[in-house]
GROMACS .gro file of C-alpha atoms in nm:
model
  279
    1MET     CA    1 -26.461   8.206  -9.375
    2ASP     CA    2 -26.228   8.078  -9.101
    3ASN     CA    3 -26.153   7.707  -9.111
    4PRO     CA    4 -25.932   7.644  -8.807
    5ILE     CA    5 -25.712   7.337  -8.827
    6LEU     CA    6 -25.517   7.425  -8.512
    7GLN     CA    7 -25.619   7.624  -8.205
    8LEU     CA    8 -25.425   7.688  -7.885
    9HIS     CA    9 -25.614   7.835  -7.591
   10HIS     CA   10 -25.407   7.968  -7.298
   11VAL     CA   11 -25.148   7.691  -7.339
   12THR     CA   12 -24.881   7.681  -7.069
   13TYR     CA   13 -24.595   7.442  -7.001
   14HIS     CA   14 -24.353   7.424  -6.710
   15TYR     CA   15 -24.052   7.191  -6.721
   16PRO     CA   16 -24.016   7.003  -6.391
   17GLY     CA   17 -23.771   7.188  -6.167
   18ALA     CA   18 -23.750   7.495  -6.390
   19LYS     CA   19 -23.799   7.840  -6.238
   20GLN     CA   20 -23.973   7.993  -6.540
   21LEU     CA   21 -24.251   7.880  -6.771
   22ALA     CA   22 -24.122   7.743  -7.103
   23VAL     CA   23 -24.453   7.831  -7.272
   24ASN     CA   24 -24.664   8.099  -7.108
   25ASP     CA   25 -25.034   8.150  -7.188
   26VAL     CA   26 -25.004   8.104  -7.565
   27ASN     CA   27 -25.311   8.162  -7.782
   28LEU     CA   28 -25.297   8.079  -8.152
   29SER     CA   29 -25.533   7.993  -8.436
   30LEU     CA   30 -25.439   7.866  -8.781
   31ASN     CA   31 -25.666   7.791  -9.074
   32ARG     CA   32 -25.630   7.507  -9.322
   33GLY     CA   33 -25.370   7.600  -9.584
   34GLU     CA   34 -25.209   7.885  -9.386
   35TRP     CA   35 -24.837   7.933  -9.335
   36LEU     CA   36 -24.723   8.060  -8.995
   37THR     CA   37 -24.362   8.160  -8.940
   38LEU     CA   38 -24.278   8.151  -8.570
   39ILE     CA   39 -23.961   8.341  -8.490
   40GLY     CA   40 -23.759   8.400  -8.177
   41LEU     CA   41 -23.413   8.353  -8.033
   42ASN     CA   42 -23.294   8.018  -7.896
   43GLY     CA   43 -23.467   7.952  -7.566
   44SER     CA   44 -23.772   8.161  -7.651
   45GLY     CA   45 -24.003   7.857  -7.630
   46LYS     CA   46 -24.047   7.776  -7.999
   47SER     CA   47 -23.935   7.413  -7.989
   48THR     CA   48 -24.127   7.344  -7.669
   49LEU     CA   49 -24.439   7.473  -7.841
   50VAL     CA   50 -24.376   7.223  -8.123
   51LYS     CA   51 -24.356   6.939  -7.871
   52LEU     CA   52 -24.684   7.049  -7.716
   53ILE     CA   53 -24.865   7.064  -8.051
   54ASP     CA   54 -24.728   6.722  -8.150
   55GLY     CA   55 -24.820   6.572  -7.814
   56LEU     CA   56 -24.459   6.490  -7.723
   57VAL     CA   57 -24.496   6.665  -7.388
   58PRO     CA   58 -24.821   6.719  -7.196
   59LYS     CA   59 -24.935   7.077  -7.147
   60THR     CA   60 -24.946   7.209  -6.792
   61SER     CA   61 -25.269   7.395  -6.863
   62GLY     CA   62 -25.482   7.519  -7.151
   63GLN     CA   63 -25.632   7.348  -7.456
   64ILE     CA   64 -25.493   7.237  -7.792
   65VAL     CA   65 -25.746   7.156  -8.065
   66VAL     CA   66 -25.627   6.984  -8.384
   67ASP     CA   67 -25.872   6.948  -8.673
   68HIS     CA   68 -26.166   7.013  -8.437
   69GLN     CA   69 -26.050   6.748  -8.190
   70LEU     CA   70 -25.923   6.826  -7.839
   71LEU     CA   71 -25.570   6.695  -7.785
   72THR     CA   72 -25.568   6.460  -7.485
   73SER     CA   73 -25.382   6.145  -7.389
   74LYS     CA   74 -25.678   5.947  -7.525
   75SER     CA   75 -25.705   6.133  -7.858
   76LEU     CA   76 -25.330   6.154  -7.923
   77LEU     CA   77 -25.312   5.841  -8.139
   78LYS     CA   78 -25.584   5.976  -8.369
   79ILE     CA   79 -25.440   6.326  -8.387
   80ARG     CA   80 -25.070   6.255  -8.433
   81PRO     CA   81 -25.101   6.123  -8.795
   82LYS     CA   82 -25.242   6.463  -8.889
   83ILE     CA   83 -24.915   6.634  -8.790
   84GLY     CA   84 -24.574   6.584  -8.946
   85VAL     CA   85 -24.253   6.732  -8.805
   86VAL     CA   86 -23.928   6.794  -8.995
   87PHE     CA   87 -23.643   6.846  -8.749
   88GLN     CA   88 -23.318   7.041  -8.762
   89ASN     CA   89 -23.099   6.736  -8.821
   90PRO     CA   90 -23.265   6.474  -9.044
   91LYS     CA   91 -23.034   6.204  -8.910
   92ASP     CA   92 -23.208   6.239  -8.574
   93GLN     CA   93 -23.528   6.103  -8.729
   94PHE     CA   94 -23.385   5.854  -8.980
   95VAL     CA   95 -23.430   5.484  -8.905
   96GLY     CA   96 -23.374   5.333  -9.251
   97VAL     CA   97 -23.040   5.253  -9.413
   98THR     CA   98 -23.160   5.314  -9.767
   99VAL     CA   99 -23.385   5.591  -9.896
  100LYS     CA  100 -23.666   5.351  -9.987
  101ASP     CA  101 -23.658   5.186  -9.643
  102GLU     CA  102 -23.651   5.524  -9.468
  103VAL     CA  103 -23.954   5.667  -9.648
  104ALA     CA  104 -24.142   5.335  -9.618
  105PHE     CA  105 -24.098   5.311  -9.240
  106GLY     CA  106 -24.405   5.512  -9.138
  107LEU     CA  107 -24.634   5.325  -9.376
  108GLU     CA  108 -24.498   4.990  -9.257
  109ASN     CA  109 -24.587   5.090  -8.902
  110GLN     CA  110 -24.940   5.153  -9.025
  111GLN     CA  111 -24.939   4.802  -9.181
  112VAL     CA  112 -25.007   4.932  -9.531
  113ALA     CA  113 -24.988   4.666  -9.804
  114PRO     CA  114 -24.634   4.629  -9.953
  115ASP     CA  115 -24.740   4.710 -10.310
  116LYS     CA  116 -24.912   5.028 -10.194
  117ILE     CA  117 -24.606   5.124  -9.989
  118LYS     CA  118 -24.377   5.095 -10.289
  119HIS     CA  119 -24.604   5.315 -10.499
  120ALA     CA  120 -24.643   5.574 -10.221
  121VAL     CA  121 -24.267   5.588 -10.159
  122ARG     CA  122 -24.189   5.645 -10.526
  123LYS     CA  123 -24.455   5.915 -10.550
  124SER     CA  124 -24.328   6.095 -10.240
  125LEU     CA  125 -23.969   6.084 -10.366
  126SER     CA  126 -24.088   6.230 -10.694
  127LEU     CA  127 -24.263   6.513 -10.509
  128VAL     CA  128 -23.939   6.613 -10.335
  129GLY     CA  129 -23.721   6.571 -10.644
  130MET     CA  130 -23.541   6.257 -10.522
  131SER     CA  131 -23.677   5.984 -10.751
  132SER     CA  132 -23.335   5.872 -10.869
  133TYR     CA  133 -23.216   5.809 -10.511
  134TYR     CA  134 -23.464   5.528 -10.437
  135ASP     CA  135 -23.191   5.268 -10.366
  136SER     CA  136 -22.930   5.510 -10.227
  137LEU     CA  137 -22.788   5.497  -9.876
  138VAL     CA  138 -22.913   5.789  -9.668
  139ASP     CA  139 -22.565   5.841  -9.521
  140ASN     CA  140 -22.428   5.910  -9.870
  141LEU     CA  141 -22.663   6.203  -9.931
  142SER     CA  142 -22.581   6.571  -9.883
  143GLY     CA  143 -22.745   6.770  -9.605
  144GLY     CA  144 -22.997   6.924  -9.842
  145GLN     CA  145 -23.079   6.585  -9.995
  146GLN     CA  146 -23.126   6.432  -9.650
  147GLN     CA  147 -23.365   6.711  -9.560
  148ARG     CA  148 -23.566   6.635  -9.875
  149ILE     CA  149 -23.589   6.273  -9.764
  150ALA     CA  150 -23.707   6.390  -9.421
  151ILE     CA  151 -23.982   6.586  -9.596
  152ALA     CA  152 -24.070   6.277  -9.802
  153ASP     CA  153 -24.096   6.084  -9.473
  154VAL     CA  154 -24.367   6.328  -9.368
  155ILE     CA  155 -24.546   6.374  -9.700
  156VAL     CA  156 -24.588   6.000  -9.757
  157LEU     CA  157 -24.815   5.989  -9.449
  158ARG     CA  158 -25.038   6.269  -9.586
  159PRO     CA  159 -25.061   6.494  -9.278
  160LYS     CA  160 -25.269   6.810  -9.266
  161ILE     CA  161 -25.011   7.010  -9.070
  162ILE     CA  162 -24.635   7.016  -9.125
  163ILE     CA  163 -24.407   7.169  -8.862
  164LEU     CA  164 -24.059   7.274  -8.971
  165ASP     CA  165 -23.852   7.283  -8.652
  166GLU     CA  166 -23.542   7.482  -8.752
  167CYS     CA  167 -23.515   7.237  -9.043
  168THR     CA  168 -23.298   7.463  -9.261
  169SER     CA  169 -23.055   7.586  -8.995
  170MET     CA  170 -22.781   7.341  -9.103
  171LEU     CA  171 -22.804   7.440  -9.471
  172ASP     CA  172 -22.634   7.716  -9.669
  173PRO     CA  173 -22.852   8.003  -9.799
  174GLN     CA  174 -22.908   7.836 -10.136
  175GLY     CA  175 -23.003   7.504  -9.977
  176ARG     CA  176 -23.229   7.681  -9.730
  177ASP     CA  177 -23.413   7.862 -10.008
  178GLN     CA  178 -23.457   7.540 -10.206
  179ILE     CA  179 -23.613   7.361  -9.909
  180ILE     CA  180 -23.850   7.647  -9.829
  181ARG     CA  181 -23.956   7.670 -10.195
  182LEU     CA  182 -24.020   7.295 -10.198
  183VAL     CA  183 -24.235   7.312  -9.885
  184ASN     CA  184 -24.431   7.602 -10.033
  185ALA     CA  185 -24.501   7.400 -10.349
  186LEU     CA  186 -24.621   7.105 -10.138
  187LYS     CA  187 -24.835   7.339  -9.929
  188HIS     CA  188 -25.024   7.456 -10.236
  189ARG     CA  189 -25.053   7.108 -10.385
  190PHE     CA  190 -25.204   6.948 -10.073
  191ASN     CA  191 -25.353   7.255  -9.898
  192LEU     CA  192 -25.119   7.200  -9.604
  193THR     CA  193 -25.092   7.414  -9.295
  194ILE     CA  194 -24.727   7.502  -9.234
  195ILE     CA  195 -24.569   7.608  -8.905
  196ASP     CA  196 -24.213   7.719  -8.971
  197ILE     CA  197 -24.011   7.748  -8.650
  198THR     CA  198 -23.701   7.953  -8.726
  199HIS     CA  199 -23.466   8.229  -8.623
  200ASN     CA  200 -23.390   8.300  -8.990
  201ILE     CA  201 -23.627   8.576  -9.090
  202SER     CA  202 -23.572   8.527  -9.463
  203GLU     CA  203 -23.793   8.216  -9.447
  204ALA     CA  204 -24.098   8.431  -9.376
  205LYS     CA  205 -24.152   8.528  -9.739
  206TYR     CA  206 -24.425   8.267  -9.789
  207ALA     CA  207 -24.600   8.327  -9.456
  208GLN     CA  208 -24.954   8.455  -9.420
  209LYS     CA  209 -24.898   8.498  -9.047
  210ILE     CA  210 -24.596   8.586  -8.832
  211ALA     CA  211 -24.567   8.525  -8.459
  212VAL     CA  212 -24.277   8.641  -8.243
  213MET     CA  213 -24.189   8.450  -7.924
  214ASN     CA  214 -23.987   8.574  -7.628
  215HIS     CA  215 -23.954   8.411  -7.285
  216GLY     CA  216 -24.230   8.163  -7.365
  217LYS     CA  217 -24.484   8.422  -7.476
  218ILE     CA  218 -24.609   8.528  -7.817
  219VAL     CA  219 -24.527   8.899  -7.793
  220ALA     CA  220 -24.649   8.992  -8.141
  221SER     CA  221 -24.854   8.828  -8.414
  222GLY     CA  222 -25.017   8.933  -8.738
  223THR     CA  223 -24.961   8.960  -9.110
  224PRO     CA  224 -24.607   9.013  -9.242
  225ASN     CA  225 -24.706   9.365  -9.345
  226ALA     CA  226 -24.809   9.448  -8.988
  227ILE     CA  227 -24.529   9.269  -8.804
  228PHE     CA  228 -24.234   9.386  -9.014
  229GLN     CA  229 -24.331   9.749  -8.962
  230ARG     CA  230 -24.244   9.707  -8.594
  231SER     CA  231 -23.873   9.770  -8.628
  232ALA     CA  232 -23.833   9.875  -8.263
  233LEU     CA  233 -23.962   9.537  -8.140
  234PHE     CA  234 -23.717   9.348  -8.359
  235HIS     CA  235 -23.425   9.561  -8.242
  236LYS     CA  236 -23.529   9.517  -7.878
  237LEU     CA  237 -23.538   9.138  -7.914
  238HIS     CA  238 -23.216   9.131  -8.122
  239LEU     CA  239 -23.398   8.980  -8.418
  240GLY     CA  240 -23.310   9.075  -8.772
  241LEU     CA  241 -23.561   9.208  -9.022
  242PRO     CA  242 -23.585   9.083  -9.382
  243GLN     CA  243 -23.329   9.261  -9.600
  244PRO     CA  244 -23.583   9.479  -9.786
  245ASP     CA  245 -23.724   9.602  -9.455
  246THR     CA  246 -23.375   9.669  -9.322
  247LEU     CA  247 -23.308   9.880  -9.631
  248ARG     CA  248 -23.643  10.055  -9.579
  249ASP     CA  249 -23.538  10.160  -9.229
  250LEU     CA  250 -23.197  10.270  -9.354
  251LEU     CA  251 -23.355  10.491  -9.620
  252LYS     CA  252 -23.592  10.639  -9.362
  253SER     CA  253 -23.298  10.719  -9.134
  254GLN     CA  254 -23.143  10.915  -9.420
  255GLY     CA  255 -23.454  11.130  -9.456
  256ILE     CA  256 -23.602  10.954  -9.758
  257ASP     CA  257 -23.982  10.951  -9.751
  258ILE     CA  258 -24.042  10.577  -9.791
  259PRO     CA  259 -24.376  10.421  -9.686
  260ASN     CA  260 -24.374  10.247  -9.349
  261GLN     CA  261 -24.484   9.909  -9.481
  262HIS     CA  262 -24.339   9.564  -9.530
  263PHE     CA  263 -24.138   9.535  -9.851
  264ASN     CA  264 -24.050   9.219 -10.037
  265GLU     CA  265 -23.778   9.235 -10.302
  266THR     CA  266 -24.018   9.300 -10.591
  267ARG     CA  267 -24.212   9.573 -10.412
  268LEU     CA  268 -23.895   9.748 -10.295
  269LEU     CA  269 -23.737   9.744 -10.641
  270SER     CA  270 -24.057   9.884 -10.790
  271TRP     CA  271 -24.066  10.163 -10.531
  272LEU     CA  272 -23.698  10.249 -10.586
  273HIS     CA  273 -23.754  10.251 -10.962
  274GLN     CA  274 -24.034  10.504 -10.923
  275LEU     CA  275 -23.821  10.710 -10.685
  276PHE     CA  276 -23.541  10.741 -10.939
  277LEU     CA  277 -23.784  10.815 -11.222
  278ASN     CA  278 -23.941  11.095 -11.021
  279GLY     CA  279 -23.617  11.217 -10.872
   0.00000   0.00000   0.00000
């Protein structure tokens, strides 16, 4: 049964003075606990869509419903705690000098009791694997460690939706994979809805839904299996496919009869193993 936590109905946004719509008639529905990977090139409208969902900019038209509540200027203060955003550069959202002060900041704004704040901060740091950095200076941490603290900033407030706005783009492939794995573990632990805004298609491996944006519109959406079969669309938009799907297309171009379906690494290796056994 559907349990929508986020719904967008014909959402449009036009930056003042701009010739084109930044977000153009977007419709989207996400259930509690789902992971959506939203992909598109820079300038496709992804980050503007994040700002609309988080109430940072007012929509030009349409409706945004968060946890069954219509997002308006009056409801914004009630809705915003349900949404956490992790940005590309964690330093852009840091306000604390030490790790403990940084993670405590949001709870202090909510006037939570000091003893409860200390407990919540330690628990959140434990969840992101940063317990031993409680007294550390945030400026002394690596990029990957800082991004973990940014996630702790969000988790400590117990949102229902977490938006990752290109949050791994400054990390190397290993660091990127570690962050995405961490978010996936937190998703399952707290039944979080994840919206991963990215141009790195490898992050889609945990997604239940994929949406592709171009010129402010969602031009394709569906399950990974459905979306990653559409090789022509990805080539047209100059977007890369996941490596297993790229190999699938290469094998097909060489006349090998491989199924036209989305392959993850495990499924592709299994198929190749059977091919060699039967060949």
